GROMACS .gro file of C-alpha atoms in nm:
model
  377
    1UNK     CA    1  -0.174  -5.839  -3.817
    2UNK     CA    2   0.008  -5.526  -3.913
    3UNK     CA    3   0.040  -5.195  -3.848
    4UNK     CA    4  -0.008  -4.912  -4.070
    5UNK     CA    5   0.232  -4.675  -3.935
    6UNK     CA    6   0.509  -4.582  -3.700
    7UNK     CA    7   0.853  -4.801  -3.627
    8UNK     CA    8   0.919  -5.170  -3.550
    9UNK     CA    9   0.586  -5.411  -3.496
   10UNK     CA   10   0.307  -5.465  -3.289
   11UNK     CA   11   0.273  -5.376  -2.898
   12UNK     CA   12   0.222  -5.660  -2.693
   13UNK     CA   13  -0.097  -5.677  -2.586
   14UNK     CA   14  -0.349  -5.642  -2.836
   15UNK     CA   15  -0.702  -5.783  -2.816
   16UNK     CA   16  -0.821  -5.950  -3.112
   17UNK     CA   17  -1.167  -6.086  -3.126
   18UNK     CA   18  -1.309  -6.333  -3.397
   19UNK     CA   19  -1.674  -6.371  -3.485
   20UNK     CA   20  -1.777  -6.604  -3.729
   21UNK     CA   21  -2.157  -6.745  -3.773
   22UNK     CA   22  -2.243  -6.660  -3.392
   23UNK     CA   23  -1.929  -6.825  -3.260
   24UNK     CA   24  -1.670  -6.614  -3.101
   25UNK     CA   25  -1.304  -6.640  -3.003
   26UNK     CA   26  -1.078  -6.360  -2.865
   27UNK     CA   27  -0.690  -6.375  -2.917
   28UNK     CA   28  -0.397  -6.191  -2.769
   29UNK     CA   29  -0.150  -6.064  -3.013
   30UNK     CA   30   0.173  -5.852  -3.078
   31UNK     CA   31   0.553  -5.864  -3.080
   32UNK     CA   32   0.641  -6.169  -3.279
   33UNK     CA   33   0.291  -6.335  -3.212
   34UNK     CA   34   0.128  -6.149  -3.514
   35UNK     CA   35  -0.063  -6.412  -3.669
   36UNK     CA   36  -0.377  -6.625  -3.575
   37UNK     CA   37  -0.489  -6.938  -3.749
   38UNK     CA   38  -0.829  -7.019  -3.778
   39UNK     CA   39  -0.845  -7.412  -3.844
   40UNK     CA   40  -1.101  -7.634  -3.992
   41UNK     CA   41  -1.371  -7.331  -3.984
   42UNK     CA   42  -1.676  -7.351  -4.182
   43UNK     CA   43  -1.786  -7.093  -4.486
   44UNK     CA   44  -1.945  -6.804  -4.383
   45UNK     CA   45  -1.877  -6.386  -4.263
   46UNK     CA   46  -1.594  -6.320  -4.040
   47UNK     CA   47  -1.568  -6.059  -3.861
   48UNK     CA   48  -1.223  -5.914  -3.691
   49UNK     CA   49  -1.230  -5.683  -3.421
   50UNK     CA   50  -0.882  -5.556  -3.250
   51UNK     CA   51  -0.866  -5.320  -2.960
   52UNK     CA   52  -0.565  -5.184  -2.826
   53UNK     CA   53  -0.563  -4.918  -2.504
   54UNK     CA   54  -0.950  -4.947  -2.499
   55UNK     CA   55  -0.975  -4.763  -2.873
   56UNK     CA   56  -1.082  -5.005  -3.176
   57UNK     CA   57  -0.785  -4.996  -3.407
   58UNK     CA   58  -0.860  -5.211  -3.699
   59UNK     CA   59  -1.198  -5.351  -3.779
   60UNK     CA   60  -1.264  -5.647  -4.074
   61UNK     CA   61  -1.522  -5.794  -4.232
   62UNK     CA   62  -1.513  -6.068  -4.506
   63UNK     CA   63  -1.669  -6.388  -4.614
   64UNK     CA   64  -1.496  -6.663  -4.628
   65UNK     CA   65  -1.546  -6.940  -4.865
   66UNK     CA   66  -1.190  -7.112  -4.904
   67UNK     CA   67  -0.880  -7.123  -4.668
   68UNK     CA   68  -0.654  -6.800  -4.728
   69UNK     CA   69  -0.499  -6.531  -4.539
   70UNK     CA   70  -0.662  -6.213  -4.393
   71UNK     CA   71  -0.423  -5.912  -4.369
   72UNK     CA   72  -0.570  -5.700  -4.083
   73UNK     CA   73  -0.361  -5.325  -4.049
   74UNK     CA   74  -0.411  -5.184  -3.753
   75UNK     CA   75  -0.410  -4.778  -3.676
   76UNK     CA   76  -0.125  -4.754  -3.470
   77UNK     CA   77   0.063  -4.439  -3.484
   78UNK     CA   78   0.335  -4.251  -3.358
   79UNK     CA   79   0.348  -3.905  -3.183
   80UNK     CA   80   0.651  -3.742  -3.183
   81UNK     CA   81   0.656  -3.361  -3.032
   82UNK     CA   82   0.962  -3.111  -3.013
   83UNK     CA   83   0.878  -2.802  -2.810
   84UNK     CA   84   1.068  -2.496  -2.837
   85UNK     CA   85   1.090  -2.163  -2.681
   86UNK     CA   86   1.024  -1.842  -2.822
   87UNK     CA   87   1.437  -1.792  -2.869
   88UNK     CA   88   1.388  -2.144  -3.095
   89UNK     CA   89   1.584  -2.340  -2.808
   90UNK     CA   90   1.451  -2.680  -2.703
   91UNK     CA   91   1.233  -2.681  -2.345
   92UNK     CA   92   1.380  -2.992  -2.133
   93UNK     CA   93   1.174  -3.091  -1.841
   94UNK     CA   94   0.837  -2.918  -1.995
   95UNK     CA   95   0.566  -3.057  -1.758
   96UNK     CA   96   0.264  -3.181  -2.035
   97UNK     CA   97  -0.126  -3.358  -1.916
   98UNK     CA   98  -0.194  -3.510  -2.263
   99UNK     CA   99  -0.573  -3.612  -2.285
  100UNK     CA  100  -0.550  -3.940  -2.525
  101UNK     CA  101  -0.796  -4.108  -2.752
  102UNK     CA  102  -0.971  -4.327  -2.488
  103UNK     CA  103  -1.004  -4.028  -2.236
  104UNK     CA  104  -0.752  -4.106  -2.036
  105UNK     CA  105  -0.472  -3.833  -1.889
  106UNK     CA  106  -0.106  -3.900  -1.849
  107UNK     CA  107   0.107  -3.679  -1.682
  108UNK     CA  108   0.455  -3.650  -1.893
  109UNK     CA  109   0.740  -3.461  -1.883
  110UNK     CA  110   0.994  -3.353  -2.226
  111UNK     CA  111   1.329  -3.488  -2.230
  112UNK     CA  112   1.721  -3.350  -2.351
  113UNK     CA  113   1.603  -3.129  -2.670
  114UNK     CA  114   1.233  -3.048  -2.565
  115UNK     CA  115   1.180  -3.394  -2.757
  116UNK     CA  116   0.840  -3.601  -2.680
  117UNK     CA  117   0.803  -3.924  -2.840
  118UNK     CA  118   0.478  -4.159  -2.789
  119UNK     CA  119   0.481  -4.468  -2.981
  120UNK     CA  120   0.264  -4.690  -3.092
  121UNK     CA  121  -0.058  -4.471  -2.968
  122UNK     CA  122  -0.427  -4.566  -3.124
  123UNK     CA  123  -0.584  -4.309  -3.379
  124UNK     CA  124  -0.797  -4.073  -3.282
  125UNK     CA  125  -0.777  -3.722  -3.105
  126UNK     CA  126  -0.516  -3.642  -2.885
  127UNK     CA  127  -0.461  -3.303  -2.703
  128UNK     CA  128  -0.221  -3.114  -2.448
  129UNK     CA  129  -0.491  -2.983  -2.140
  130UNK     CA  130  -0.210  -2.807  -1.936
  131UNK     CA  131   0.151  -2.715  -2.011
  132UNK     CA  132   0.365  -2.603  -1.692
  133UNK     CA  133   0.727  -2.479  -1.700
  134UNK     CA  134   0.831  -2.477  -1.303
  135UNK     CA  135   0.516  -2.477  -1.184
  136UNK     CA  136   0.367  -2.192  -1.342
  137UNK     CA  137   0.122  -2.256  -1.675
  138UNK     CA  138   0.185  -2.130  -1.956
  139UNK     CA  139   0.089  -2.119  -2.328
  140UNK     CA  140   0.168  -2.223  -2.657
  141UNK     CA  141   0.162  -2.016  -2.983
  142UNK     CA  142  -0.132  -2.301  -3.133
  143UNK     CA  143  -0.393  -2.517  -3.060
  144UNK     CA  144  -0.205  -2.812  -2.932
  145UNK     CA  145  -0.476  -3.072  -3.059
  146UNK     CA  146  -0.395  -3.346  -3.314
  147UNK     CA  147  -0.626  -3.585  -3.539
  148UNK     CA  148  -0.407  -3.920  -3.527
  149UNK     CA  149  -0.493  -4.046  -3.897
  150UNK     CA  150  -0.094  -4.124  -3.912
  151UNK     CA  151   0.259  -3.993  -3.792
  152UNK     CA  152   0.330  -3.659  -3.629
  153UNK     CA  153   0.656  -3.487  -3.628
  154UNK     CA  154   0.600  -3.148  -3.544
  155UNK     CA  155   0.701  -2.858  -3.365
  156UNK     CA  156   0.553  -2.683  -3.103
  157UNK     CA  157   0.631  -2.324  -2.966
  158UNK     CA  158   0.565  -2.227  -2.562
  159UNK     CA  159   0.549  -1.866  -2.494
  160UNK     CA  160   0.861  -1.903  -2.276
  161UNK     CA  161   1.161  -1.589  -2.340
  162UNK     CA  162   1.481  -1.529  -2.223
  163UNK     CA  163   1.526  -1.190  -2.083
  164UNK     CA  164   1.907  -0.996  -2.089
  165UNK     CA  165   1.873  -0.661  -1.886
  166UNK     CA  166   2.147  -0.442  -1.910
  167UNK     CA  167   2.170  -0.166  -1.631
  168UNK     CA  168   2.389   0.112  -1.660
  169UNK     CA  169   2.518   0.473  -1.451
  170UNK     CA  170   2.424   0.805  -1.559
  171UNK     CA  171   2.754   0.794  -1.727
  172UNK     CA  172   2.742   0.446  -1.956
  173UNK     CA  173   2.925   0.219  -1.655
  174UNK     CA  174   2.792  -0.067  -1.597
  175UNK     CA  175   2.610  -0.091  -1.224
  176UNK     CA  176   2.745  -0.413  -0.977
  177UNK     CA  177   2.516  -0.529  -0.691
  178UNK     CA  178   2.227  -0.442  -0.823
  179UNK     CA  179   1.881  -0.549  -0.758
  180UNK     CA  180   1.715  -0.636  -1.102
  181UNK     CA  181   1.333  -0.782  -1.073
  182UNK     CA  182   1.080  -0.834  -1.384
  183UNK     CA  183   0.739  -0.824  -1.276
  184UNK     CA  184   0.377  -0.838  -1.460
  185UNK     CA  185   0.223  -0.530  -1.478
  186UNK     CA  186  -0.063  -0.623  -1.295
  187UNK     CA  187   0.107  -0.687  -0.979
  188UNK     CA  188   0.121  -0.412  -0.787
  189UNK     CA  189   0.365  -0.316  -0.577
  190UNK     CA  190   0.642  -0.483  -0.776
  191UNK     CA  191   0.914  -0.525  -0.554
  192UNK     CA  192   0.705  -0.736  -0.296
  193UNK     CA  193   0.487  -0.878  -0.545
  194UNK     CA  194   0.528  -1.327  -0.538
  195UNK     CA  195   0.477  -1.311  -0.914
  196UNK     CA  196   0.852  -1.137  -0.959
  197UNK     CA  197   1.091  -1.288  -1.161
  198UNK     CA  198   1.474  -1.276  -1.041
  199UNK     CA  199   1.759  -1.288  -1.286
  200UNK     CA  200   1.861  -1.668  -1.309
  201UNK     CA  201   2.251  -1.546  -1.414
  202UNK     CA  202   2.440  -1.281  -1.400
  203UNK     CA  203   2.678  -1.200  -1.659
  204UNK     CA  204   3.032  -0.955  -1.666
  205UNK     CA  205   2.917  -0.587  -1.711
  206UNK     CA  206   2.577  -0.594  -1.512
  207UNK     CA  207   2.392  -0.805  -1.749
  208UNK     CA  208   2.094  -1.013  -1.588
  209UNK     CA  209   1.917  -1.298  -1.734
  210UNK     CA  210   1.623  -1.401  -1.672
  211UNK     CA  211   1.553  -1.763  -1.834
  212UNK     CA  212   1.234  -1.857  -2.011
  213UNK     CA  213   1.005  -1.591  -1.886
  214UNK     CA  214   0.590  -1.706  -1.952
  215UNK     CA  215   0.517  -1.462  -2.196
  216UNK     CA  216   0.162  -1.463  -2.098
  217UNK     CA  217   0.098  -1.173  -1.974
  218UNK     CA  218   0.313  -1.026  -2.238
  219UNK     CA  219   0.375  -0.669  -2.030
  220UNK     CA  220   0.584  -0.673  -1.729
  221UNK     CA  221   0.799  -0.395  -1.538
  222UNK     CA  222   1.149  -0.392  -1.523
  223UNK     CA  223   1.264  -0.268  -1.148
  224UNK     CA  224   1.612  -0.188  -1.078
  225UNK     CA  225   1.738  -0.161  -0.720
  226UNK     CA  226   2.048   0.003  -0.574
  227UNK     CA  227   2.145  -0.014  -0.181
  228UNK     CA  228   1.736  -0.103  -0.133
  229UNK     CA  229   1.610   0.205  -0.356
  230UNK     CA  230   1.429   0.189  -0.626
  231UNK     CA  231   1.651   0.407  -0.907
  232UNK     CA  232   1.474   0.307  -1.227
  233UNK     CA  233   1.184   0.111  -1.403
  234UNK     CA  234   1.084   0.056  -1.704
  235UNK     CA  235   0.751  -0.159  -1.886
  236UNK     CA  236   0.869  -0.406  -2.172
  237UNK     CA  237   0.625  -0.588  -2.422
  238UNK     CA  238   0.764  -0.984  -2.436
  239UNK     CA  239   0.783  -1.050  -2.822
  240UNK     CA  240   0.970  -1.323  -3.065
  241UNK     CA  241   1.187  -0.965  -3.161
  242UNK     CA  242   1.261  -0.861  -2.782
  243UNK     CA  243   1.629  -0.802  -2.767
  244UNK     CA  244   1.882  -0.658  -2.471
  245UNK     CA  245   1.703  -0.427  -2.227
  246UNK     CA  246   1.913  -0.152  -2.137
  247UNK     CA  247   1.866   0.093  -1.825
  248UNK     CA  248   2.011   0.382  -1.753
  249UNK     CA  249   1.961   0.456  -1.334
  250UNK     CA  250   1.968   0.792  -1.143
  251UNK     CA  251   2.333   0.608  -0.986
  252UNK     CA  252   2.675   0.685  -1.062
  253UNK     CA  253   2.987   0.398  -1.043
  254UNK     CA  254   3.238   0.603  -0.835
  255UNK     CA  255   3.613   0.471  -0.838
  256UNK     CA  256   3.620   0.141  -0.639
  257UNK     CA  257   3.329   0.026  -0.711
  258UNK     CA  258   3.101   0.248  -0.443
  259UNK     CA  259   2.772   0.307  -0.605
  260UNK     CA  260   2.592   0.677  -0.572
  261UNK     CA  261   2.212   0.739  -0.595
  262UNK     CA  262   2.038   1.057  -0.590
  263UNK     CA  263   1.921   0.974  -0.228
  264UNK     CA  264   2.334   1.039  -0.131
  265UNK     CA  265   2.405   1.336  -0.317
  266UNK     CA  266   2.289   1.591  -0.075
  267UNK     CA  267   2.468   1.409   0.190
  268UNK     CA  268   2.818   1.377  -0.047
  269UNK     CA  269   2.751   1.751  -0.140
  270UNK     CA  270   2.806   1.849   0.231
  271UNK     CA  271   3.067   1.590   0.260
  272UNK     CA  272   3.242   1.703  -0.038
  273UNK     CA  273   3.200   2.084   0.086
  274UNK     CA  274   3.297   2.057   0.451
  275UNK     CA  275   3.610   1.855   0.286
  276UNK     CA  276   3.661   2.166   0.067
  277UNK     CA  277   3.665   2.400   0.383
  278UNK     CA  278   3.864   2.195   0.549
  279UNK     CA  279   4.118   2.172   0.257
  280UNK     CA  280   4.139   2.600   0.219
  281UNK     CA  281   4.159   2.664   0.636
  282UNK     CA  282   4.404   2.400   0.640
  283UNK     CA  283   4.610   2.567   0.336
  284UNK     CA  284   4.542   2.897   0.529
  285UNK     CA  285   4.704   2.788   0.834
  286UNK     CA  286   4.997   2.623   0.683
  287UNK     CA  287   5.096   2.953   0.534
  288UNK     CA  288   5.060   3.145   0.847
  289UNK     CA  289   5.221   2.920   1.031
  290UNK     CA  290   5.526   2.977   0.812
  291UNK     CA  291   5.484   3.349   0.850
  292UNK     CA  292   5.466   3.348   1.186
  293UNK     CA  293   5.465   3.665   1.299
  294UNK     CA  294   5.397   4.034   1.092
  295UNK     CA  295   5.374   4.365   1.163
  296UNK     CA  296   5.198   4.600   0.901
  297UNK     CA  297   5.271   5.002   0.909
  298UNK     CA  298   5.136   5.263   0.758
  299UNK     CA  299   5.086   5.643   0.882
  300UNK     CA  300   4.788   5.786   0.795
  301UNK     CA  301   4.804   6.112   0.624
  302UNK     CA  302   4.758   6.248   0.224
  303UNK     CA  303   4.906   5.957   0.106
  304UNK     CA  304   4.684   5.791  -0.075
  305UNK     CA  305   4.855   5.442   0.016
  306UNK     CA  306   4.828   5.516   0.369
  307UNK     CA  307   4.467   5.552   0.347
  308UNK     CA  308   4.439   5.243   0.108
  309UNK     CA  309   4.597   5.050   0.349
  310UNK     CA  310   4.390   5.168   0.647
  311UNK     CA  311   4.066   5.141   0.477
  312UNK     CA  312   4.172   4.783   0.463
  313UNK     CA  313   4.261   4.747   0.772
  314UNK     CA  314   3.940   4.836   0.893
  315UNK     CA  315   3.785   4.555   0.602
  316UNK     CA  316   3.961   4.317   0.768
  317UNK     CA  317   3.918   4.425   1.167
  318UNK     CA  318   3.514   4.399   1.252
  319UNK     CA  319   3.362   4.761   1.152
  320UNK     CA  320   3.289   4.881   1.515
  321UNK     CA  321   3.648   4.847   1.592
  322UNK     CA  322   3.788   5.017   1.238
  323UNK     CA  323   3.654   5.294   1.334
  324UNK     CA  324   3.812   5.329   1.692
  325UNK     CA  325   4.117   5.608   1.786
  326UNK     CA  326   4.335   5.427   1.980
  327UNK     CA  327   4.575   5.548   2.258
  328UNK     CA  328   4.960   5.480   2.196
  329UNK     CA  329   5.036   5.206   2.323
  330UNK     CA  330   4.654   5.045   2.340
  331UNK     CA  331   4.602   4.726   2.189
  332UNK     CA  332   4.255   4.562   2.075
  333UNK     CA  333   4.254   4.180   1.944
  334UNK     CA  334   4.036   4.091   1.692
  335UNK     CA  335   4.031   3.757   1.471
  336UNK     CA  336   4.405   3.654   1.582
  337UNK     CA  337   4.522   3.984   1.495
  338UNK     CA  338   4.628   4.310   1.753
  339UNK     CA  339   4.562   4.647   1.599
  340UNK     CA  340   4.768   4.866   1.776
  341UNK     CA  341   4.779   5.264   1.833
  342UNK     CA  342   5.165   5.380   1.740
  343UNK     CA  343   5.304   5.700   1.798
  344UNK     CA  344   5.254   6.028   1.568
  345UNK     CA  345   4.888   5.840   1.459
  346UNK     CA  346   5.036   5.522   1.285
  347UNK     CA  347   4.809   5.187   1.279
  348UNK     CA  348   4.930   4.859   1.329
  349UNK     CA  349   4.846   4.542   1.208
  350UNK     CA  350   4.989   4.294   1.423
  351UNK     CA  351   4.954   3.860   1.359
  352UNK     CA  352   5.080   3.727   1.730
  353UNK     CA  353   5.296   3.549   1.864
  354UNK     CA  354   5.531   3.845   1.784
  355UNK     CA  355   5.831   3.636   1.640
  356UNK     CA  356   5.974   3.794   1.345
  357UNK     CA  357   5.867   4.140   1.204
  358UNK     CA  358   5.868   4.276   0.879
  359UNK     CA  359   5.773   4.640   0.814
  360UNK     CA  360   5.628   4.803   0.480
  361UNK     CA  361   5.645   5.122   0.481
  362UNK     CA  362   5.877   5.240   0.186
  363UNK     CA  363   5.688   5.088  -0.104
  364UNK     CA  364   5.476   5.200  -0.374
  365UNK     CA  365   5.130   5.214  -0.340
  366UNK     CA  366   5.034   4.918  -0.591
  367UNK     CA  367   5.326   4.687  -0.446
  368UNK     CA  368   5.182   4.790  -0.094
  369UNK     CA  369   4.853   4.672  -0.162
  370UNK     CA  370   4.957   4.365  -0.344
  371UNK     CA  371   5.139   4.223  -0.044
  372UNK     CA  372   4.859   4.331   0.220
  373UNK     CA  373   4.584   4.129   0.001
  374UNK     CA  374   4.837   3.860  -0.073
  375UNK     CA  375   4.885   3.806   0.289
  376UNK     CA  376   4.508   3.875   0.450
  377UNK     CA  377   4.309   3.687   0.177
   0.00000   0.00000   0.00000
């Protein structure tokens, strides 16, 4: 007994029976018991039968009118499987049900490689029923069914992809902490759907991969997180050609590593405002605090810097008080400042506490006005 295919000899354990002229025997065979002599047996037909795993493998019939030998090749085969991803890397620990020749279902798994090797299986047809990767099915790119008439070798593709997202700022910078999740299109909403994917690794510069995605269904959404918003999403089509998904999100990287959304701006925008307003009263008060104290003269009259400096005066003093005659003498605060009545109808300007006084009076009209703005702005 031989076999017509595959590596090293017979299994153990095949069933041979002999008929010959009504009488039959049955004979166990394999390993290095391959042969069966038939002694002292009378002319006549012979007929070989030899089963192995249920299936009939090898099936003779001859008369027999001297003593010689009988060669008997059995159809024993070998099935050897690779299965690959979509990226052409090999899928270990591929959960397989494999429907064999006698109807029977085993439950196997692929080893390092995506390799699958069944020896020494009887012909016939052989197919995959159910191919799971973690649990979840998924599909191959052809019919997984095979006519065992000799050795496979062959290759078999899964719909499984890896996924690299890419998520960037507003201004090119890559985004940390975010919340990347690929979901199928059908599952609405995405964020809490059970069928979302999240990223199995996570590279430098915000890259997140997801590892052997099912590419059945072939459209999912791309939802990118930031501090619990959502800031961007966008629908990809799973193909052999799918490269890096980048994302651009309504977020900008800020120094340190503090991430922005458009949900903060209008609350930075105040922050960043009051800070400003802060900044000038603060830059204000410095320099009067250095001044300290002023006095500003000027008697009105036909001098046109007189009146130049009054009508300031009043711009500066509330307008129901510029427009008050005051008593020598009489003093009205306004705004920090005292405008006070002086003799011979001279306004004051005066900036309290009264510590050092500087008078302009003697000065041109443009230097006049260019210290009075310089000082009041």
């Amino acid at each position: 007994f031989k076999r017509e295919g595959g590596e090293g000899g017979l299994p153990e354990g095949l069933r041979v029976r002999v008929s010959l002229d009504h009488e039959v025997r049955e004979y166990v065979v394999g390993g290095a018991n391959d042969t069966v002599w038939l002694r002292t047996i009378p002319a006549g037909w012979l007929h070989v039968v030899v089963v192995w795993q249920n299936v009939t493998v090898a099936e003779v019939r001859e008369r027999v009118v001297s003593s010689r030998p009988i060669e008997v090749r059995c159809s024993i085969w070998d099935l050897k499987l690779v299965f690959k991803d979509m990226d052409g890397e090999g899928v270990e620990g591929l959960e397989l049900m494999l429907v064999c020749a006698n109807g029977t279902r085993r439950y196997l798994r692929t080893g390092e490689g995506g390799e699958l090797v069944l020896r020494a299986l009887p012909g016939g047809t052989y197919y995959i029923e159910e191919l799971l990767w973690n649990g979840t099915p998924v599909k191959s790119e052809a019919r997984l069914r095979w006519e065992l008439e000799g050795d496979v070798a062959e290759e078999v593709v899964v719909k499984l992809k890896t996924i690299r997202v890419r998520v960037l700022d507003v201004l090119g910078q890559s985004v940390p902490g975010a919340e990347v999740l690929l979901v199928p299109v059908a599952a609405r909403p995405p964020s809490l759907s059970p069928l979302a994917f999240r990223p199995t690794v996570v590279l430098q510069h915000s890259v997140y991969v997801f590892e052997r995605v099912p590419a059945e269904p072939k459209d999912y959404v791309v939802v990118v997180r930031v501090q619990g918003r959502e800031v961007v999403s966008e629908t990809i089509t799973i193909t052999r050609d799918l490269g890096e998904v980048v994302l651009r999100c309504s977020a900008l990287v800020l120094p340190g590593g503090y991430v922005v959304t458009r949900h903060e701006v209008p609350l930075l925008l105040a922050v960043v405002l009051l800070s400003a307003a802060l900044a000038v009263v603060a830059v204000k008060y410095v320099r009067l605090r250095r001044l300290r104290s002023m006095i500003v003269e000027a008697t009105p009259g036909t001098a046109p810097e007189a009146r130049r400096s009054l009508a300031y005066f009043r711009r500066v003093l509330p307008r129901r008080e510029g427009g008050q005659r005051l008593a020598v003498g009489e003093t009205q605060r306004s705004r920090g400042l005292a405008k006070v009545a002086a003799g011979d109808g001279a306004a004051r300007l005066v900036l309290r506490p009264p510590v050092k006084v500087e008078r302009y009076g003697d000065v041109t009209e443009s230097e006049e006005y260019e210290e009075v703005e310089e000082l009041f702005e």
